[in-house]
PDB file of C-alpha atoms in Angstrom:
ATOM      1  CA  GLU S1448       0.442   0.131   0.136  1.00 73.00           C
ATOM      2  CA  PRO S1449       1.463   3.540  -1.109  1.00 75.00           C
ATOM      3  CA  GLU S1450       2.415   5.421   2.112  1.00 90.00           C
ATOM      4  CA  VAL S1451       4.214   9.138   3.207  1.00 94.00           C
ATOM      5  CA  THR S1452       7.816   8.722   3.836  1.00 95.00           C
ATOM      6  CA  GLN S1453       9.007  11.104   6.286  1.00 96.00           C
ATOM      7  CA  THR S1454      13.210  11.293   6.796  1.00 96.00           C
ATOM      8  CA  PRO S1455      14.521  11.815   8.912  1.00 96.00           C
ATOM      9  CA  SER S1456      12.718  10.049  11.906  1.00 94.00           C
ATOM     10  CA  HIS S1457      14.658  12.209  14.407  1.00 96.00           C
ATOM     11  CA  GLN S1458      16.905  15.416  14.503  1.00 97.00           C
ATOM     12  CA  VAL S1459      18.531  17.269  17.587  1.00 97.00           C
ATOM     13  CA  THR S1460      19.507  20.736  16.358  1.00 97.00           C
ATOM     14  CA  GLN S1461      21.130  23.740  18.280  1.00 97.00           C
ATOM     15  CA  MET S1462      19.343  26.895  18.702  1.00 97.00           C
ATOM     16  CA  GLY S1463      19.268  28.989  15.382  1.00 97.00           C
ATOM     17  CA  GLN S1464      20.853  26.233  12.935  1.00 97.00           C
ATOM     18  CA  GLU S1465      18.508  25.614   9.834  1.00 97.00           C
ATOM     19  CA  VAL S1466      16.499  22.653   9.297  1.00 98.00           C
ATOM     20  CA  ILE S1467      15.230  20.687   6.575  1.00 97.00           C
ATOM     21  CA  LEU S1468      12.671  17.997   7.170  1.00 98.00           C
ATOM     22  CA  ARG S1469      11.848  15.729   4.164  1.00 97.00           C
ATOM     23  CA  CYS S1470       8.495  14.142   2.837  1.00 97.00           C
ATOM     24  CA  VAL S1471       7.535  11.643   0.040  1.00 96.00           C
ATOM     25  CA  PRO S1472       4.411  12.183  -0.497  1.00 96.00           C
ATOM     26  CA  ILE S1473       1.770   9.525  -2.333  1.00 94.00           C
ATOM     27  CA  SER S1474       2.928   9.822  -6.222  1.00 91.00           C
ATOM     28  CA  ASN S1475      -0.131  10.310  -7.251  1.00 89.00           C
ATOM     29  CA  HIS S1476      -1.122  12.926  -4.933  1.00 92.00           C
ATOM     30  CA  LEU S1477      -1.602  16.515  -6.072  1.00 91.00           C
ATOM     31  CA  TYR S1478      -1.888  18.241  -2.166  1.00 92.00           C
ATOM     32  CA  PHE S1479       0.556  18.341   0.422  1.00 95.00           C
ATOM     33  CA  TYR S1480       0.483  19.239   4.196  1.00 95.00           C
ATOM     34  CA  TRP S1481       2.352  19.973   7.059  1.00 97.00           C
ATOM     35  CA  TYR S1482       1.460  19.706  10.840  1.00 96.00           C
ATOM     36  CA  ARG S1483       3.228  19.936  13.969  1.00 96.00           C
ATOM     37  CA  GLN S1484       2.441  18.369  17.358  1.00 92.00           C
ATOM     38  CA  ILE S1485       4.096  19.612  20.469  1.00 93.00           C
ATOM     39  CA  LEU S1486       4.640  17.076  23.195  1.00 88.00           C
ATOM     40  CA  GLY S1487       1.275  16.427  25.041  1.00 82.00           C
ATOM     41  CA  GLN S1488      -0.310  18.870  22.714  1.00 85.00           C
ATOM     42  CA  LYS S1489      -3.010  18.900  19.588  1.00 86.00           C
ATOM     43  CA  VAL S1490      -1.768  18.127  15.797  1.00 91.00           C
ATOM     44  CA  GLU S1491      -1.760  22.088  14.577  1.00 93.00           C
ATOM     45  CA  PHE S1492      -1.983  22.970  10.716  1.00 93.00           C
ATOM     46  CA  LEU S1493       1.095  24.774   9.202  1.00 96.00           C
ATOM     47  CA  VAL S1494       0.236  24.622   5.368  1.00 96.00           C
ATOM     48  CA  SER S1495      -1.222  23.362   2.737  1.00 94.00           C
ATOM     49  CA  PHE S1496       0.376  23.234  -0.865  1.00 94.00           C
ATOM     50  CA  TYR S1497      -1.170  22.784  -4.236  1.00 92.00           C
ATOM     51  CA  ASN S1498       0.095  23.686  -7.875  1.00 90.00           C
ATOM     52  CA  ASN S1499       3.636  24.637  -6.832  1.00 90.00           C
ATOM     53  CA  GLU S1500       2.094  27.158  -4.436  1.00 93.00           C
ATOM     54  CA  ILE S1501       0.594  27.560  -0.827  1.00 95.00           C
ATOM     55  CA  SER S1502      -2.625  27.655  -0.558  1.00 92.00           C
ATOM     56  CA  GLU S1503      -2.762  28.464   3.074  1.00 91.00           C
ATOM     57  CA  LYS S1504      -0.984  28.902   5.974  1.00 94.00           C
ATOM     58  CA  SER S1505      -1.098  29.217   9.569  1.00 93.00           C
ATOM     59  CA  GLU S1506      -0.271  32.238  11.763  1.00 93.00           C
ATOM     60  CA  ILE S1507       2.485  29.510  13.199  1.00 94.00           C
ATOM     61  CA  PHE S1508       3.754  29.324   9.616  1.00 96.00           C
ATOM     62  CA  ASP S1509       5.989  32.878   9.902  1.00 94.00           C
ATOM     63  CA  ASP S1510       8.547  33.780   7.735  1.00 94.00           C
ATOM     64  CA  GLN S1511      11.227  31.440   9.602  1.00 96.00           C
ATOM     65  CA  PHE S1512       9.620  28.283   7.859  1.00 97.00           C
ATOM     66  CA  SER S1513       9.200  27.690   4.061  1.00 97.00           C
ATOM     67  CA  VAL S1514       8.189  24.790   2.073  1.00 97.00           C
ATOM     68  CA  GLU S1515       9.419  23.622  -1.312  1.00 94.00           C
ATOM     69  CA  ARG S1516       8.558  20.888  -3.741  1.00 92.00           C
ATOM     70  CA  PRO S1517      12.192  20.734  -5.510  1.00 86.00           C
ATOM     71  CA  ASP S1518      11.317  17.693  -7.293  1.00 86.00           C
ATOM     72  CA  GLY S1519       8.658  15.824  -8.523  1.00 77.00           C
ATOM     73  CA  SER S1520       9.013  13.708  -5.345  1.00 86.00           C
ATOM     74  CA  ASN S1521      10.339  15.345  -2.816  1.00 93.00           C
ATOM     75  CA  PHE S1522       8.179  18.095  -0.213  1.00 96.00           C
ATOM     76  CA  THR S1523      10.202  19.927   2.274  1.00 97.00           C
ATOM     77  CA  LEU S1524       9.596  22.067   5.009  1.00 98.00           C
ATOM     78  CA  LYS S1525      12.656  24.265   6.373  1.00 97.00           C
ATOM     79  CA  ILE S1526      12.976  25.886   9.098  1.00 97.00           C
ATOM     80  CA  ARG S1527      15.897  28.817   9.145  1.00 96.00           C
ATOM     81  CA  SER S1528      17.000  29.679  12.730  1.00 95.00           C
ATOM     82  CA  THR S1529      15.241  27.015  15.031  1.00 97.00           C
ATOM     83  CA  LYS S1530      13.821  28.376  18.214  1.00 96.00           C
ATOM     84  CA  LEU S1531      13.555  25.870  21.461  1.00 96.00           C
ATOM     85  CA  GLU S1532       9.527  26.338  20.855  1.00 96.00           C
ATOM     86  CA  ASP S1533       9.717  24.157  17.581  1.00 97.00           C
ATOM     87  CA  SER S1534      10.356  21.307  19.409  1.00 97.00           C
ATOM     88  CA  ALA S1535       8.214  19.130  17.885  1.00 97.00           C
ATOM     89  CA  MET S1536       6.682  16.231  15.982  1.00 95.00           C
ATOM     90  CA  TYR S1537       6.341  17.471  12.388  1.00 97.00           C
ATOM     91  CA  PHE S1538       3.831  15.100  10.317  1.00 96.00           C
ATOM     92  CA  CYS S1539       3.673  15.682   6.612  1.00 96.00           C
ATOM     93  CA  ALA S1540       0.464  14.407   4.814  1.00 95.00           C
ATOM     94  CA  SER S1541      -0.583  14.039   1.307  1.00 94.00           C
ATOM     95  CA  SER S1542      -4.161  14.065  -0.640  1.00 91.00           C
ATOM     96  CA  GLU S1543      -5.348  12.965  -3.913  1.00 88.00           C
ATOM     97  CA  GLU S1544      -8.187  15.816  -3.410  1.00 82.00           C
ATOM     98  CA  GLY S1545      -8.511  18.796  -1.304  1.00 78.00           C
ATOM     99  CA  ALA S1546      -8.724  18.139   2.261  1.00 75.00           C
ATOM    100  CA  SER S1547     -12.782  18.795   1.979  1.00 71.00           C
ATOM    101  CA  THR S1548     -13.055  16.324  -0.144  1.00 70.00           C
ATOM    102  CA  GLY S1549      -9.653  13.780  -0.044  1.00 69.00           C
ATOM    103  CA  GLU S1550      -8.508  11.573   2.772  1.00 82.00           C
ATOM    104  CA  LEU S1551      -5.339  12.880   3.817  1.00 88.00           C
ATOM    105  CA  PHE S1552      -2.554  10.302   4.242  1.00 90.00           C
ATOM    106  CA  PHE S1553      -0.133  11.124   6.888  1.00 91.00           C
ATOM    107  CA  GLY S1554       3.940  10.368   7.438  1.00 93.00           C
ATOM    108  CA  GLU S1555       5.363   8.650  10.565  1.00 91.00           C
ATOM    109  CA  GLY S1556       6.443  12.026  11.636  1.00 93.00           C
ATOM    110  CA  SER S1557       9.847  13.788  12.107  1.00 96.00           C
ATOM    111  CA  ARG S1558      10.534  14.738  15.594  1.00 96.00           C
ATOM    112  CA  LEU S1559      12.480  17.566  16.041  1.00 97.00           C
ATOM    113  CA  THR S1560      14.545  18.454  19.122  1.00 97.00           C
ATOM    114  CA  VAL S1561      15.686  22.113  19.671  1.00 97.00           C
ATOM    115  CA  LEU S1562      18.839  22.451  21.972  1.00 96.00           C
TER     116      LEU S1562
ATOM    117  CA  ALA A 265     -14.118  30.229  13.227  1.00 62.00           C
ATOM    118  CA  GLN A 266     -14.501  26.793  12.082  1.00 69.00           C
ATOM    119  CA  SER A 267     -13.417  24.025  14.701  1.00 84.00           C
ATOM    120  CA  VAL A 268     -13.925  20.831  16.204  1.00 91.00           C
ATOM    121  CA  THR A 269     -13.785  20.640  20.190  1.00 93.00           C
ATOM    122  CA  GLN A 270     -13.408  17.635  22.127  1.00 96.00           C
ATOM    123  CA  PRO A 271     -14.979  17.758  25.577  1.00 95.00           C
ATOM    124  CA  ASP A 272     -13.050  14.728  27.205  1.00 95.00           C
ATOM    125  CA  ILE A 273      -9.434  15.162  27.477  1.00 94.00           C
ATOM    126  CA  HIS A 274      -9.177  11.435  28.814  1.00 96.00           C
ATOM    127  CA  ILE A 275     -11.352   8.724  29.098  1.00 97.00           C
ATOM    128  CA  THR A 276     -10.311   5.014  30.730  1.00 97.00           C
ATOM    129  CA  VAL A 277     -12.571   2.285  29.695  1.00 97.00           C
ATOM    130  CA  SER A 278     -12.804  -1.290  30.781  1.00 97.00           C
ATOM    131  CA  GLU A 279     -11.564  -4.460  27.925  1.00 97.00           C
ATOM    132  CA  GLY A 280     -14.775  -5.252  26.206  1.00 97.00           C
ATOM    133  CA  ALA A 281     -16.809  -2.440  27.105  1.00 97.00           C
ATOM    134  CA  SER A 282     -18.234   0.082  24.707  1.00 97.00           C
ATOM    135  CA  LEU A 283     -16.539   3.176  23.936  1.00 97.00           C
ATOM    136  CA  GLU A 284     -17.946   6.771  23.019  1.00 98.00           C
ATOM    137  CA  LEU A 285     -15.862   9.613  22.288  1.00 98.00           C
ATOM    138  CA  ARG A 286     -17.527  12.811  21.870  1.00 98.00           C
ATOM    139  CA  CYS A 287     -16.482  15.829  19.203  1.00 96.00           C
ATOM    140  CA  ASN A 288     -18.590  19.030  18.641  1.00 95.00           C
ATOM    141  CA  TYR A 289     -18.332  20.990  15.451  1.00 91.00           C
ATOM    142  CA  SER A 290     -18.852  24.437  14.887  1.00 87.00           C
ATOM    143  CA  TYR A 291     -18.478  25.037  10.985  1.00 76.00           C
ATOM    144  CA  GLY A 292     -20.925  27.762   9.004  1.00 70.00           C
ATOM    145  CA  ALA A 293     -22.003  24.903   6.528  1.00 72.00           C
ATOM    146  CA  THR A 294     -22.469  21.207   6.760  1.00 70.00           C
ATOM    147  CA  PRO A 295     -18.821  19.949   7.540  1.00 75.00           C
ATOM    148  CA  TYR A 296     -16.475  17.434   6.317  1.00 87.00           C
ATOM    149  CA  LEU A 297     -15.635  15.387   9.549  1.00 91.00           C
ATOM    150  CA  PHE A 298     -13.234  13.051  10.334  1.00 93.00           C
ATOM    151  CA  TRP A 299     -11.760  10.851  12.998  1.00 96.00           C
ATOM    152  CA  TYR A 300      -7.988  10.003  13.458  1.00 94.00           C
ATOM    153  CA  VAL A 301      -6.300   7.323  15.512  1.00 95.00           C
ATOM    154  CA  GLN A 302      -2.720   7.916  16.740  1.00 91.00           C
ATOM    155  CA  SER A 303      -1.092   5.031  18.345  1.00 88.00           C
ATOM    156  CA  PRO A 304       1.848   5.894  20.837  1.00 81.00           C
ATOM    157  CA  GLY A 305       4.636   6.467  18.426  1.00 76.00           C
ATOM    158  CA  GLN A 306       2.909   6.304  15.446  1.00 79.00           C
ATOM    159  CA  GLY A 307       1.397   8.588  13.014  1.00 82.00           C
ATOM    160  CA  LEU A 308      -2.317   9.257  12.493  1.00 89.00           C
ATOM    161  CA  GLN A 309      -4.890   6.921  10.544  1.00 90.00           C
ATOM    162  CA  LEU A 310      -8.396   7.449   9.384  1.00 90.00           C
ATOM    163  CA  LEU A 311     -10.674   5.659  11.327  1.00 95.00           C
ATOM    164  CA  LEU A 312     -13.630   6.819   9.208  1.00 94.00           C
ATOM    165  CA  LYS A 313     -15.199  10.122   7.511  1.00 91.00           C
ATOM    166  CA  TYR A 314     -18.092  11.750   7.087  1.00 90.00           C
ATOM    167  CA  PHE A 315     -18.764  13.878   3.836  1.00 84.00           C
ATOM    168  CA  SER A 316     -22.682  13.678   3.232  1.00 79.00           C
ATOM    169  CA  GLY A 317     -25.809  11.608   3.429  1.00 79.00           C
ATOM    170  CA  ASP A 318     -25.853   8.685   6.035  1.00 80.00           C
ATOM    171  CA  THR A 319     -25.884   9.996   9.314  1.00 90.00           C
ATOM    172  CA  LEU A 320     -24.395   6.856  10.828  1.00 95.00           C
ATOM    173  CA  VAL A 321     -20.801   6.037   9.186  1.00 95.00           C
ATOM    174  CA  GLN A 322     -18.800   2.776   9.688  1.00 96.00           C
ATOM    175  CA  GLY A 323     -14.708   3.054   9.759  1.00 96.00           C
ATOM    176  CA  ILE A 324     -12.259   0.628  10.168  1.00 95.00           C
ATOM    177  CA  LYS A 325     -11.054  -1.638  13.299  1.00 94.00           C
ATOM    178  CA  GLY A 326     -15.167  -1.506  14.254  1.00 96.00           C
ATOM    179  CA  PHE A 327     -15.675   1.819  14.974  1.00 97.00           C
ATOM    180  CA  GLU A 328     -18.814   3.838  13.602  1.00 97.00           C
ATOM    181  CA  ALA A 329     -19.909   7.495  14.445  1.00 97.00           C
ATOM    182  CA  GLU A 330     -23.012   9.352  14.107  1.00 96.00           C
ATOM    183  CA  PHE A 331     -23.299  12.645  12.768  1.00 93.00           C
ATOM    184  CA  LYS A 332     -25.999  15.027  14.604  1.00 93.00           C
ATOM    185  CA  ARG A 333     -27.149  18.391  12.795  1.00 89.00           C
ATOM    186  CA  SER A 334     -29.200  19.474  15.297  1.00 90.00           C
ATOM    187  CA  GLN A 335     -26.391  18.620  17.889  1.00 92.00           C
ATOM    188  CA  SER A 336     -23.709  19.325  15.671  1.00 91.00           C
ATOM    189  CA  SER A 337     -21.899  16.661  17.374  1.00 94.00           C
ATOM    190  CA  PHE A 338     -20.110  13.580  15.571  1.00 96.00           C
ATOM    191  CA  ASN A 339     -19.374  11.275  18.267  1.00 97.00           C
ATOM    192  CA  LEU A 340     -17.049   8.135  17.485  1.00 98.00           C
ATOM    193  CA  ARG A 341     -18.613   4.738  19.365  1.00 98.00           C
ATOM    194  CA  LYS A 342     -17.143   1.283  19.344  1.00 98.00           C
ATOM    195  CA  PRO A 343     -19.410  -1.402  21.087  1.00 97.00           C
ATOM    196  CA  SER A 344     -16.594  -3.444  22.477  1.00 97.00           C
ATOM    197  CA  VAL A 345     -12.901  -2.147  23.013  1.00 97.00           C
ATOM    198  CA  HIS A 346      -9.617  -3.953  22.814  1.00 96.00           C
ATOM    199  CA  TRP A 347      -6.635  -3.269  24.510  1.00 95.00           C
ATOM    200  CA  SER A 348      -5.025  -2.293  20.884  1.00 94.00           C
ATOM    201  CA  ASP A 349      -7.524   0.292  20.666  1.00 96.00           C
ATOM    202  CA  ALA A 350      -5.692   2.237  23.657  1.00 96.00           C
ATOM    203  CA  ALA A 351      -4.356   5.489  21.697  1.00 96.00           C
ATOM    204  CA  GLU A 352      -5.187   9.022  20.901  1.00 95.00           C
ATOM    205  CA  TYR A 353      -7.998   9.865  19.149  1.00 97.00           C
ATOM    206  CA  PHE A 354      -8.832  13.213  17.362  1.00 95.00           C
ATOM    207  CA  CYS A 355     -11.797  14.612  15.712  1.00 95.00           C
ATOM    208  CA  ALA A 356     -11.255  16.826  12.689  1.00 93.00           C
ATOM    209  CA  GLY A 357     -13.274  19.004  10.566  1.00 90.00           C
ATOM    210  CA  SER A 358     -11.914  20.432   6.765  1.00 85.00           C
ATOM    211  CA  ASN A 359     -12.237  22.861   4.148  1.00 72.00           C
ATOM    212  CA  ASP A 360     -10.769  23.050   0.918  1.00 67.00           C
ATOM    213  CA  TYR A 361      -7.230  23.465   1.892  1.00 72.00           C
ATOM    214  CA  LYS A 362      -6.456  22.265   5.429  1.00 81.00           C
ATOM    215  CA  LEU A 363      -7.865  19.881   8.120  1.00 85.00           C
ATOM    216  CA  SER A 364      -8.084  20.900  11.524  1.00 87.00           C
ATOM    217  CA  PHE A 365      -8.069  18.908  14.588  1.00 91.00           C
ATOM    218  CA  GLY A 366      -9.800  18.563  18.302  1.00 93.00           C
ATOM    219  CA  ALA A 367      -7.318  18.641  21.203  1.00 93.00           C
ATOM    220  CA  GLY A 368      -7.675  14.622  21.222  1.00 94.00           C
ATOM    221  CA  THR A 369      -8.747  12.116  23.265  1.00 96.00           C
ATOM    222  CA  THR A 370      -6.706   9.734  25.388  1.00 96.00           C
ATOM    223  CA  VAL A 371      -8.501   6.477  25.479  1.00 97.00           C
ATOM    224  CA  THR A 372      -6.633   4.211  28.096  1.00 97.00           C
ATOM    225  CA  VAL A 373      -8.054   0.340  28.354  1.00 97.00           C
ATOM    226  CA  ARG A 374      -8.052  -1.709  31.532  1.00 95.00           C
ATOM    227  CA  ALA A 375      -7.877  -5.038  31.695  1.00 89.00           C
TER     228      ALA A 375
END
């Protein structure tokens, strides 16, 4: 069964460093998303991406964050200068249709620890 | 604002007993609603979804949910829980571009 894969599974970084989290969505999907979950808290929407541009972003997704689809298979989330509060589990998701009608398939997450 | 609310933070249930998890939504129009499950250390798995039509929807792992417009609710149920059902359960609602999650309900299953 096709699945969304994320790398790395866990990354530890120093505050102020740049981090890139990678995702390989399901191949025929057109909509891509990043969510994050701070330990013990709810899953929060960060950004959605369609047709090579951001469709919607939350207030969390400030100028420190960016997303890119550098080739036909990868979807990346970059945090330019990490802060302690960026420590969280980051989930990538993809869907064949938009979120209102299509099921989102989630990866297993990338745990980011900022020291 | 469009949102879903899960009033129960934590529920403990005995194995074999029934389970009901509450979810209330606040959307201008009839929303698209989902239930996801997250097992410890795992990603999110879709249990079931409601778009329109029948108000009782069946999902995987023996779960079902009932959409009640009059109560703005979409509660998840399972007649008989198994120890493997211990997990975090998230209700979610969507518009075209994003899925918004409730705060989650942690389910503990005791023997």
